[in-house]
Amino acid sequence: MQGLGVTGGVGLAYGAMSTLGLAPATAAAPRRFQAPAMGDLIGQAPGSQSIVILGGGPAGLCSAYELRKAGYDVTVLEARTRPGGRVYSVRGGTTETDLNGETQTCTFSEGHFYNLGATRIPQSHITLDYCRELGVEIQPFGNQNANTVVHYKSDTSISGQSVQYRAAKADTFGYMSELLNKAASMGALDDVLSPQDKEALASFLSDFGDLSSDGRYLGSSRRGYESEPGAGLNFGSETKPFAMSEVIRGGLGRNFSFEFGYDQATMMMTPVGGMDRIYYAFQEAIGTDRIRYGAEVTAMRNVPDGVTVEYTQDGRARSITADYCICTVPPNLVGRFANNLPADVLTALEAAIPVSSGKLGIEYSRRWWETEDRIYGGASNTDKDISQIMFPYDHFGSDRGVVVGYYNTGKRHLAFESLTHRQRLAKAVAEGTAIHGDKYGRDITSSFSGSWRRSRYSEGAWVGWKGAGDSHGGAATPEYTKLLEPVERIYFAGDHLSNAIAWQHGAFTSARDVVTALHQRVALS
Amino acid sequence: MQGLGVTGGVGLAYGAMSTLGLAPATAAAPRRFQAPAMGDLIGQAPGSQSIVILGGGPAGLCSAYELRKAGYDVTVLEARTRPGGRVYSVRGGTTETDLNGETQTCTFSEGHFYNLGATRIPQSHITLDYCRELGVEIQPFGNQNANTVVHYKSDTSISGQSVQYRAAKADTFGYMSELLNKAASMGALDDVLSPQDKEALASFLSDFGDLSSDGRYLGSSRRGYESEPGAGLNFGSETKPFAMSEVIRGGLGRNFSFEFGYDQATMMMTPVGGMDRIYYAFQEAIGTDRIRYGAEVTAMRNVPDGVTVEYTQDGRARSITADYCICTVPPNLVGRFANNLPADVLTALEAAIPVSSGKLGIEYSRRWWETEDRIYGGASNTDKDISQIMFPYDHFGSDRGVVVGYYNTGKRHLAFESLTHRQRLAKAVAEGTAIHGDKYGRDITSSFSGSWRRSRYSEGAWVGWKGAGDSHGGAATPEYTKLLEPVERIYFAGDHLSNAIAWQHGAFTSARDVVTALHQRVALS
């Protein structure tokens, strides 16, 4: 560190130490990411340190982008012929051959697409900061909608009915409020509620449940109208509530918590024109000459003072040796490379279990969901295999659009994964028709589906860590923790090594951690 | 009707009858609007029937637009120099002198604006159908946001704290679920809940409230994090819940019902570039030659076989006589015209009481609500006079934007109405600073405010009908009902004569009713 002080003065030395995480930090303040800076690499020629990055998805391109800020010589190897990895916007012209052996070519109309991978961004995620930094225009993503429907089986008379979210909420909140109000006013909760609490609670419940003056839920305009109120004496006619027991046993509220989950609550954002816009922007910032597409890695080995990666490109065997390597390849695929990784690292990689998930996009030549069902974005939910139907967040009010006919995971997606595309479409349309009516099967002009476990170079939508339960990360299991440390000069990065698995934010924060660690090592070496 | 049958054949006669509302209709099906059609005016020369329309707002322009479909000779008189009336998008260059005598000139940056009047459109409203028909591009309007805050006074320790909606919801739903679960499981509701109901309810409440296995609310990731979860071992740190009594007595949930109200529930839509885009599109469809701007009506009188309207334009007195008149002028202003309306009609007009409301737009040169508060659209709510702070729904991720510093009604707006603009801004910034911190007062580059009761040609934001209570319409009060009928050849139209007062939908449905009635009269005459 002495050298830095001498060369750059005290200010630089402090700045560099701060960058390197050595200066005292305010304990409570969240650590802000400091990009690697040229100023930290005193005495080194620009570009003298080389990094090979395996994978041109979010973690790989973010790593390359941040390292370029300090002038590192980066090379990204990407097996696909496009950036983004599992961030994949399907458009007219998209062609893909899956591991079932089927080739699909998308024929969506100009300007229409859907995101087969990541499609939405929570407000708190640094993904939005990269959009800002890279100049990627963003817009709202409709993640909830009062006019979409829930459609569930139950042992009630409303089993298999499509019920608008607004009606499901009004009835659920209405009866919930009526019941709690009744219990509180009869004194059943006096051990935990003071008289002032009870008064405030009654006032809240009356509004929240739209209760009558005697504390009952008798229906609400919030449910919606059979016919819309208009002018003059057209007061509209409100729909009638379901009975309390039907609402409760019908489970109409089983998905309500989705929309106030930390990472799914409205507002959600998305780039204008497709999520992959972020990665084309990264590509431009990094420089296409630093990204080798169609490069299939076959070997990755620590060698003295570096890492050698072998790959094939255009049918020819190639190799690259760099000072360091950042491997962002999905953990389930790394073990297939010829490698000299220790056995415990290989075992750790195997603890990441790929999840089955996928989507099917259907282009319609008529936006029936807007003109007939008055649905502008958002999703309908069901306990059928399709799980949900997602309505487009763009091209509102125009003459066509792409609906996502299913987005499901696990067992429900397994019901589609092995099918041909035609079979997937037939099943999706049959289930969608049961929910949105016969129009769901009409005016279809094209479609395209993808299953991430059957997608070459991914073979999984994301991973779950053995022993980590339902957490969004590895929950510090031994295998997860193992992979946070480099193996000599090989670093691992990706959303699988974060607490935001399946989110771009997870990949970016992992990339930032790795470039910070790598940069510290280089700067102090 | 015989003439139509003879001239056009039975098919036309039936079609015409259907248009005229004389043919039997399916009882349950909501009546679809049939625009006036040339084919109904057998034996009449195109344009032989003239209609003068007072007011170039939603009702006036919609009337003119629909009547043009049948070739009526329409003339719109509009006192302002722009279309839209109370639909008013304020931009750089907008100049307005209010009835306080103050002149403001807006200096917002290119492309930035806010809607001083109507700003959002529910999915069910025919406003969206006009956007589609007129080719007005629409986009989502953020009407709720988990990251905006509530800020209320109470006798609890959280009085005057800014609490994110996501935290307010998590705590409120958590304790509400805990309480109801407790009451139900102790048997307090056994008279209304069967064992199966109780089981289903417990399952719902556990998820809805994010309860612990023993049925308690102990906090939730839904509240949010002090520091965001990232990669590796950065699990983030969840914020801590408030105590049950604080949440209940603090009234954190007092505004929750807003977002599932029939006409405010997400998704809400708005035209790209400002609500006034709809009226410029109407203007283009109608033809600017048929709209006379700067025309201040001074008299409106039924005369034999017509209506004569006197007005001033460019300082000169003018007059127009037409076969019919549609008066869309706010009811509180009609009585000021020289007129020969019957006394009971004048009395009825006076039963429409103007509401006080307005907004103030603040342009900031820095989108601190995005970069610091992670807020992308939506509104913060408070019991302070400003009532709410609305964040922009456009220009996301850019370098500047216009925040609506207040949108309030009644008593809370009266606290601003008589102030100068500088005073309004100072008060709004002081209250906003208490909610969003000192940054609320920094980086302000310009501002513009408007109060509808002080706005010439409106003198009210909308009306409430005497005796109609909180209804969205006139609730069939005698005065409201009176004005639904024409006075000889003068028809009244506007949102005030609908069950969607203050909504464009109300103005459009009223306009449709009036043009239908007028067209029937002409076609049968």
mmCIF file of C-alpha atoms in Angstrom, chain A residues 190-357:
data_model
loop_
_atom_site.group_PDB
_atom_site.id
_atom_site.type_symbol
_atom_site.label_atom_id
_atom_site.label_comp_id
_atom_site.label_asym_id
_atom_site.label_seq_id
_atom_site.Cartn_x
_atom_site.Cartn_y
_atom_site.Cartn_z
ATOM 1 C CA ASP A 190 -60.158 -8.877 24.855
ATOM 2 C CA ASP A 191 -56.979 -10.452 26.222
ATOM 3 C CA VAL A 192 -54.958 -8.842 23.410
ATOM 4 C CA LEU A 193 -57.073 -5.862 22.351
ATOM 5 C CA SER A 194 -57.663 -2.771 24.467
ATOM 6 C CA PRO A 195 -60.934 -0.853 24.086
ATOM 7 C CA GLN A 196 -59.048 1.711 21.971
ATOM 8 C CA ASP A 197 -57.603 -1.073 19.823
ATOM 9 C CA LYS A 198 -61.071 -2.502 19.303
ATOM 10 C CA GLU A 199 -62.479 0.825 18.255
ATOM 11 C CA ALA A 200 -59.655 1.447 15.771
ATOM 12 C CA LEU A 201 -59.904 -2.111 14.464
ATOM 13 C CA ALA A 202 -63.657 -1.821 13.908
ATOM 14 C CA SER A 203 -63.146 1.389 11.982
ATOM 15 C CA PHE A 204 -60.479 -0.194 9.784
ATOM 16 C CA LEU A 205 -62.481 -3.358 9.141
ATOM 17 C CA SER A 206 -65.580 -1.424 8.175
ATOM 18 C CA ASP A 207 -63.613 0.274 5.389
ATOM 19 C CA PHE A 208 -61.355 -2.639 4.468
ATOM 20 C CA GLY A 209 -64.263 -5.055 4.168
ATOM 21 C CA ASP A 210 -66.866 -2.544 2.920
ATOM 22 C CA LEU A 211 -69.127 -3.705 5.752
ATOM 23 C CA SER A 212 -72.698 -2.628 6.360
ATOM 24 C CA SER A 213 -73.487 -0.479 9.384
ATOM 25 C CA ASP A 214 -74.244 -3.635 11.372
ATOM 26 C CA GLY A 215 -70.866 -5.092 10.503
ATOM 27 C CA ARG A 216 -71.862 -7.511 7.757
ATOM 28 C CA TYR A 217 -70.456 -8.076 4.298
ATOM 29 C CA LEU A 218 -73.318 -7.930 1.824
ATOM 30 C CA GLY A 219 -71.373 -7.412 -1.388
ATOM 31 C CA SER A 220 -69.554 -4.382 -2.726
ATOM 32 C CA SER A 221 -69.125 -2.316 -5.854
ATOM 33 C CA ARG A 222 -65.475 -3.364 -5.554
ATOM 34 C CA ARG A 223 -66.531 -6.766 -6.966
ATOM 35 C CA GLY A 224 -67.499 -5.150 -10.240
ATOM 36 C CA TYR A 225 -70.654 -4.791 -12.301
ATOM 37 C CA GLU A 226 -72.694 -7.027 -14.579
ATOM 38 C CA SER A 227 -73.262 -3.893 -16.646
ATOM 39 C CA GLU A 228 -71.073 -0.841 -16.365
ATOM 40 C CA PRO A 229 -72.552 2.289 -14.757
ATOM 41 C CA GLY A 230 -73.089 5.004 -17.334
ATOM 42 C CA ALA A 231 -74.965 8.259 -17.634
ATOM 43 C CA GLY A 232 -78.403 9.311 -16.519
ATOM 44 C CA LEU A 233 -80.275 6.586 -14.686
ATOM 45 C CA ASN A 234 -77.926 3.797 -15.742
ATOM 46 C CA PHE A 235 -76.555 2.937 -12.342
ATOM 47 C CA GLY A 236 -75.084 -0.350 -13.558
ATOM 48 C CA SER A 237 -75.802 -3.574 -11.724
ATOM 49 C CA GLU A 238 -73.349 -4.852 -9.171
ATOM 50 C CA THR A 239 -72.355 -8.493 -9.231
ATOM 51 C CA LYS A 240 -73.515 -10.545 -6.255
ATOM 52 C CA PRO A 241 -71.112 -11.914 -3.649
ATOM 53 C CA PHE A 242 -70.496 -15.610 -3.168
ATOM 54 C CA ALA A 243 -71.490 -17.168 0.154
ATOM 55 C CA MET A 244 -68.930 -16.995 2.968
ATOM 56 C CA SER A 245 -68.248 -20.705 3.058
ATOM 57 C CA GLU A 246 -67.748 -20.857 -0.722
ATOM 58 C CA VAL A 247 -65.202 -18.069 -0.584
ATOM 59 C CA ILE A 248 -63.279 -19.637 2.286
ATOM 60 C CA ARG A 249 -63.402 -23.255 1.169
ATOM 61 C CA GLY A 250 -63.055 -22.265 -2.485
ATOM 62 C CA GLY A 251 -59.684 -20.811 -1.562
ATOM 63 C CA LEU A 252 -60.176 -17.688 -3.668
ATOM 64 C CA GLY A 253 -57.420 -15.918 -1.735
ATOM 65 C CA ARG A 254 -54.754 -18.587 -2.056
ATOM 66 C CA ASN A 255 -52.593 -16.430 -4.332
ATOM 67 C CA PHE A 256 -53.178 -13.003 -2.757
ATOM 68 C CA SER A 257 -49.839 -12.963 -0.948
ATOM 69 C CA PHE A 258 -47.993 -13.108 -4.285
ATOM 70 C CA GLU A 259 -48.597 -9.441 -4.960
ATOM 71 C CA PHE A 260 -47.206 -8.207 -1.682
ATOM 72 C CA GLY A 261 -44.220 -10.506 -1.648
ATOM 73 C CA TYR A 262 -40.981 -8.558 -1.317
ATOM 74 C CA ASP A 263 -39.807 -9.173 -4.854
ATOM 75 C CA GLN A 264 -43.167 -9.238 -6.656
ATOM 76 C CA ALA A 265 -45.057 -6.244 -5.241
ATOM 77 C CA THR A 266 -46.278 -3.543 -7.647
ATOM 78 C CA MET A 267 -44.592 -1.489 -9.145
ATOM 79 C CA MET A 268 -42.507 -3.916 -11.155
ATOM 80 C CA MET A 269 -40.511 -2.652 -14.115
ATOM 81 C CA THR A 270 -39.167 -4.064 -17.378
ATOM 82 C CA PRO A 271 -37.137 -2.741 -20.303
ATOM 83 C CA VAL A 272 -39.078 -1.383 -23.260
ATOM 84 C CA GLY A 273 -38.833 -3.913 -26.083
ATOM 85 C CA GLY A 274 -37.706 -6.971 -24.124
ATOM 86 C CA MET A 275 -35.496 -7.882 -21.185
ATOM 87 C CA ASP A 276 -32.611 -8.770 -23.500
ATOM 88 C CA ARG A 277 -32.165 -5.062 -24.272
ATOM 89 C CA ILE A 278 -30.031 -4.916 -21.115
ATOM 90 C CA TYR A 279 -27.566 -7.441 -22.499
ATOM 91 C CA TYR A 280 -27.283 -5.849 -25.905
ATOM 92 C CA ALA A 281 -26.446 -2.665 -24.002
ATOM 93 C CA PHE A 282 -23.813 -4.501 -21.935
ATOM 94 C CA GLN A 283 -22.418 -5.966 -25.143
ATOM 95 C CA GLU A 284 -22.078 -2.533 -26.682
ATOM 96 C CA ALA A 285 -20.416 -1.124 -23.558
ATOM 97 C CA ILE A 286 -17.960 -4.031 -23.326
ATOM 98 C CA GLY A 287 -17.233 -4.180 -27.050
ATOM 99 C CA THR A 288 -18.261 -7.045 -29.311
ATOM 100 C CA ASP A 289 -14.588 -7.769 -30.008
ATOM 101 C CA ARG A 290 -14.248 -8.926 -26.391
ATOM 102 C CA ILE A 291 -17.117 -11.417 -26.601
ATOM 103 C CA ARG A 292 -16.696 -14.666 -28.525
ATOM 104 C CA TYR A 293 -20.077 -16.151 -29.437
ATOM 105 C CA GLY A 294 -20.561 -19.773 -30.423
ATOM 106 C CA ALA A 295 -17.700 -20.702 -28.122
ATOM 107 C CA GLU A 296 -18.455 -24.028 -26.401
ATOM 108 C CA VAL A 297 -16.143 -24.597 -23.479
ATOM 109 C CA THR A 298 -14.727 -28.113 -23.204
ATOM 110 C CA ALA A 299 -12.059 -27.684 -20.520
ATOM 111 C CA MET A 300 -11.183 -25.283 -17.713
ATOM 112 C CA ARG A 301 -8.001 -25.820 -15.725
ATOM 113 C CA ASN A 302 -5.899 -23.934 -13.244
ATOM 114 C CA VAL A 303 -2.331 -23.844 -14.576
ATOM 115 C CA PRO A 304 0.712 -22.189 -12.997
ATOM 116 C CA ASP A 305 -0.023 -18.431 -12.762
ATOM 117 C CA GLY A 306 -3.218 -18.662 -14.799
ATOM 118 C CA VAL A 307 -6.213 -20.511 -16.109
ATOM 119 C CA THR A 308 -6.423 -22.294 -19.448
ATOM 120 C CA VAL A 309 -9.806 -22.713 -21.081
ATOM 121 C CA GLU A 310 -10.348 -24.899 -24.127
ATOM 122 C CA TYR A 311 -13.345 -24.422 -26.354
ATOM 123 C CA THR A 312 -14.630 -25.091 -29.819
ATOM 124 C CA GLN A 313 -15.788 -22.354 -32.154
ATOM 125 C CA ASP A 314 -16.919 -22.841 -35.742
ATOM 126 C CA GLY A 315 -16.003 -26.513 -35.364
ATOM 127 C CA ARG A 316 -12.391 -25.762 -34.447
ATOM 128 C CA ALA A 317 -10.661 -26.455 -31.147
ATOM 129 C CA ARG A 318 -9.300 -23.316 -29.517
ATOM 130 C CA SER A 319 -7.748 -22.386 -26.241
ATOM 131 C CA ILE A 320 -7.142 -19.296 -24.186
ATOM 132 C CA THR A 321 -4.969 -18.763 -21.143
ATOM 133 C CA ALA A 322 -5.638 -15.810 -18.852
ATOM 134 C CA ASP A 323 -4.443 -14.646 -15.456
ATOM 135 C CA TYR A 324 -7.856 -15.361 -13.930
ATOM 136 C CA CYS A 325 -11.144 -16.968 -14.858
ATOM 137 C CA ILE A 326 -14.690 -16.143 -13.814
ATOM 138 C CA CYS A 327 -16.947 -19.107 -14.464
ATOM 139 C CA THR A 328 -20.626 -18.134 -14.687
ATOM 140 C CA VAL A 329 -21.709 -21.361 -16.365
ATOM 141 C CA PRO A 330 -24.707 -23.004 -14.592
ATOM 142 C CA PRO A 331 -23.311 -25.159 -11.759
ATOM 143 C CA ASN A 332 -24.978 -28.279 -13.093
ATOM 144 C CA LEU A 333 -22.889 -28.043 -16.288
ATOM 145 C CA VAL A 334 -19.423 -27.165 -14.939
ATOM 146 C CA GLY A 335 -18.522 -30.740 -14.005
ATOM 147 C CA ARG A 336 -18.800 -31.740 -17.663
ATOM 148 C CA PHE A 337 -15.770 -29.685 -18.599
ATOM 149 C CA ALA A 338 -12.434 -31.415 -18.497
ATOM 150 C CA ASN A 339 -11.072 -29.842 -15.321
ATOM 151 C CA ASN A 340 -8.707 -30.142 -12.423
ATOM 152 C CA LEU A 341 -11.162 -28.906 -9.812
ATOM 153 C CA PRO A 342 -10.857 -30.554 -6.377
ATOM 154 C CA ALA A 343 -13.364 -33.279 -5.609
ATOM 155 C CA ASP A 344 -15.119 -31.243 -2.898
ATOM 156 C CA VAL A 345 -15.747 -28.443 -5.387
ATOM 157 C CA LEU A 346 -17.244 -30.868 -7.877
ATOM 158 C CA THR A 347 -19.431 -32.267 -5.119
ATOM 159 C CA ALA A 348 -20.507 -28.761 -4.151
ATOM 160 C CA LEU A 349 -21.510 -27.984 -7.735
ATOM 161 C CA GLU A 350 -23.711 -31.081 -7.733
ATOM 162 C CA ALA A 351 -25.671 -29.768 -4.751
ATOM 163 C CA ALA A 352 -27.258 -27.183 -7.056
ATOM 164 C CA ILE A 353 -30.384 -28.904 -8.392
ATOM 165 C CA PRO A 354 -31.818 -27.481 -11.643
ATOM 166 C CA VAL A 355 -35.470 -26.436 -11.558
ATOM 167 C CA SER A 356 -37.918 -27.225 -14.339
ATOM 168 C CA SER A 357 -39.702 -24.197 -15.754
#
